[in-house]
Amino acid sequence: MSPPNLSRREWLKRASLLGAAAPLGIASFPAIAQLALQSPEQLIPREATPGLPGKLFAFDPSLYRFTADEEVFLDDIEQASFLYFWEQANPKTGQVEDRGSADGGALRNASSVAATGFGLTALCIAARRGWEEDKAVRDRVRITLDFALKNIQHQHGFLYHFINGETGQRLLNSEVSPIDTCLFLCGALTCRGFFDDKEIQGLATEFYERIDWTWVLHGGPTLAMGWLPEQGFLKSRWDTYSEMMMMYLLGFASRTHPLTPSVWNDWQRPRFEFDEIVYVGAHAPLFAHQFSHAWFNFRGTHDKYTDYFANSIVATRIHKMWCLELAQRFPDYADDLWGITASDSEHGYAIWGGPPAMGRIDGSIVPCASGGSLVFMPKECIRVLQNIREKFGKRIWKKYGFVDAFNPLTGWASSDVLGIDAGITLLMAENARTGFVWEQFAKNPEVAKGMELAGFQPNLKS
């Protein structure tokens, strides 16, 4: 029997089974990093972010520019993370492993469509930076998209959360997942924007236009979190602020099965308060403030409710402050060592974070918490990542970069890398450096259309 009415986050807990059931020096300065430093005009233009509370910020943290040494370090992280998506993808299907050994190793053929979406975007970054031959990258993109269209089980264009990377068949009795399908779609659209390749563009377009967004409404005002063949739609809905903004925006812009733009007003934006600072928050790990921002550049815009980029900066700073308060219980947390988001733990996959606290916090550190926040607080986040690498060395830095999580107090460290966690670090590092993912994704006209239909407008300059 299938568990009843499981949300996406509840299904994420099942992801730990994928690992449990499976057998189990700084790089030289690359030419592309030198080019970026020598040609600052190629970097993204930046203006101050309005709406940051003076109580938290003496200056806008996102205006920070990386030093030459920091560019070297970030390039090292990005290349290691990309190697995961290159090696831990089935070469015949392109589907990326949900998780893999941090030291490398054989494929487990347990893929998540979300990891593959990050992987598609990673291929664009690799092509731009010359990490692999252009033809090999394009071939991988074509294989990935073609297999997804022809071989992965779907319902109304939506894919199952976990699949066999060799066959495309459903795994773990997982749900048809709108959010994970959307993460795949974001990767496909990034490829459509970046590659001047009619076949790639056609495959990505076909995938997008096959999705029937209205089906997932299931008679309600907001999207259902998923669908199971054994019982139908899950009762829980995407009805409150989280990582799901990208899903609605792309749904509005669909040419074939669009959502009504008024749906943008039908989900809640809860007001959280910490140290007398009010912001839009979520009862969810920190990735809720990151994932949509990996592709949609919300910087300098707002809808009638808030400036989501500024809001994520505030949420990230508050998360750091909250971690530092936890230092009374967990003395490893410090100004240069903080960050908790959904990840592996000593006791399996954990949906943890805060504030307010969720999950059994135990002093663990999750590198992608700061890695995925590089566009919001680059100076503070890169300091954390550098400290982790320097202080803990080979115990937490492996072939594919950082292990998923580790606990300095107990000595435990995950043996795995998770695709979505390596992915958010890679994409946000690239966006913080050059804005490349934002730029390529925005080449799709549906991106601006979706934001326009949701009522986004440029911020007024002071």
PDB file of N, CA and C in Angstrom, residues 249 252 261 264-265 301-306 448-458:
ATOM      1  N   LEU A 249       4.657  30.844 -12.077  1.00  0.00           N
ATOM      2  CA  LEU A 249       5.052  31.780 -13.128  1.00  0.00           C
ATOM      3  C   LEU A 249       5.138  31.087 -14.485  1.00  0.00           C
ATOM      4  N   PHE A 252       1.564  30.275 -15.709  1.00  0.00           N
ATOM      5  CA  PHE A 252       0.849  31.429 -16.292  1.00  0.00           C
ATOM      6  C   PHE A 252       1.247  31.621 -17.756  1.00  0.00           C
ATOM      7  N   PRO A 261      -3.832  33.868 -14.229  1.00  0.00           N
ATOM      8  CA  PRO A 261      -2.915  34.662 -13.405  1.00  0.00           C
ATOM      9  C   PRO A 261      -3.457  35.036 -12.029  1.00  0.00           C
ATOM     10  N   TRP A 264      -2.068  33.739  -8.627  1.00  0.00           N
ATOM     11  CA  TRP A 264      -0.959  34.341  -7.880  1.00  0.00           C
ATOM     12  C   TRP A 264      -1.425  34.940  -6.558  1.00  0.00           C
ATOM     13  N   ASN A 265      -2.674  35.336  -6.505  1.00  0.00           N
ATOM     14  CA  ASN A 265      -3.202  35.946  -5.282  1.00  0.00           C
ATOM     15  C   ASN A 265      -3.794  34.920  -4.321  1.00  0.00           C
ATOM     16  N   THR A 301      12.881  43.831  -8.599  1.00  0.00           N
ATOM     17  CA  THR A 301      11.460  43.773  -8.945  1.00  0.00           C
ATOM     18  C   THR A 301      10.633  43.491  -7.691  1.00  0.00           C
ATOM     19  N   HIS A 302       9.350  43.713  -7.823  1.00  0.00           N
ATOM     20  CA  HIS A 302       8.414  43.384  -6.738  1.00  0.00           C
ATOM     21  C   HIS A 302       7.039  43.166  -7.332  1.00  0.00           C
ATOM     22  N   ASP A 303       6.222  42.383  -6.646  1.00  0.00           N
ATOM     23  CA  ASP A 303       4.802  42.334  -6.982  1.00  0.00           C
ATOM     24  C   ASP A 303       4.076  43.195  -5.957  1.00  0.00           C
ATOM     25  N   LYS A 304       2.770  43.053  -5.853  1.00  0.00           N
ATOM     26  CA  LYS A 304       2.043  43.934  -4.930  1.00  0.00           C
ATOM     27  C   LYS A 304       2.222  43.522  -3.475  1.00  0.00           C
ATOM     28  N   TYR A 305       2.938  42.406  -3.271  1.00  0.00           N
ATOM     29  CA  TYR A 305       3.110  41.917  -1.903  1.00  0.00           C
ATOM     30  C   TYR A 305       4.484  42.218  -1.333  1.00  0.00           C
ATOM     31  N   THR A 306       5.554  41.987  -2.116  1.00  0.00           N
ATOM     32  CA  THR A 306       6.892  42.168  -1.557  1.00  0.00           C
ATOM     33  C   THR A 306       7.944  42.132  -2.649  1.00  0.00           C
ATOM     34  N   ALA A 448       9.596  36.464 -18.798  1.00  0.00           N
ATOM     35  CA  ALA A 448       9.085  37.828 -18.610  1.00  0.00           C
ATOM     36  C   ALA A 448       7.559  37.831 -18.625  1.00  0.00           C
ATOM     37  N   LYS A 449       6.970  36.999 -19.480  1.00  0.00           N
ATOM     38  CA  LYS A 449       5.511  36.948 -19.561  1.00  0.00           C
ATOM     39  C   LYS A 449       4.908  36.486 -18.245  1.00  0.00           C
ATOM     40  N   GLY A 450       5.469  35.442 -17.647  1.00  0.00           N
ATOM     41  CA  GLY A 450       4.948  34.946 -16.385  1.00  0.00           C
ATOM     42  C   GLY A 450       5.028  35.978 -15.290  1.00  0.00           C
ATOM     43  N   MET A 451       6.155  36.686 -15.224  1.00  0.00           N
ATOM     44  CA  MET A 451       6.315  37.703 -14.186  1.00  0.00           C
ATOM     45  C   MET A 451       5.380  38.886 -14.428  1.00  0.00           C
ATOM     46  N   GLU A 452       5.193  39.241 -15.689  1.00  0.00           N
ATOM     47  CA  GLU A 452       4.267  40.331 -16.007  1.00  0.00           C
ATOM     48  C   GLU A 452       2.837  39.960 -15.615  1.00  0.00           C
ATOM     49  N   LEU A 453       2.435  38.731 -15.922  1.00  0.00           N
ATOM     50  CA  LEU A 453       1.085  38.294 -15.588  1.00  0.00           C
ATOM     51  C   LEU A 453       0.866  38.209 -14.079  1.00  0.00           C
ATOM     52  N   ALA A 454       1.946  37.963 -13.328  1.00  0.00           N
ATOM     53  CA  ALA A 454       1.843  37.919 -11.875  1.00  0.00           C
ATOM     54  C   ALA A 454       1.878  39.315 -11.256  1.00  0.00           C
ATOM     55  N   GLY A 455       2.114  40.335 -12.071  1.00  0.00           N
ATOM     56  CA  GLY A 455       2.082  41.714 -11.570  1.00  0.00           C
ATOM     57  C   GLY A 455       3.409  42.250 -11.106  1.00  0.00           C
ATOM     58  N   PHE A 456       4.514  41.665 -11.546  1.00  0.00           N
ATOM     59  CA  PHE A 456       5.824  42.187 -11.149  1.00  0.00           C
ATOM     60  C   PHE A 456       6.124  43.491 -11.871  1.00  0.00           C
ATOM     61  N   GLN A 457       6.754  44.392 -11.137  1.00  0.00           N
ATOM     62  CA  GLN A 457       7.156  45.685 -11.684  1.00  0.00           C
ATOM     63  C   GLN A 457       8.561  46.013 -11.193  1.00  0.00           C
ATOM     64  N   PRO A 458       9.283  46.857 -11.962  1.00  0.00           N
ATOM     65  CA  PRO A 458      10.621  47.252 -11.495  1.00  0.00           C
ATOM     66  C   PRO A 458      10.518  48.094 -10.228  1.00  0.00           C
TER      67      PRO A 458
END
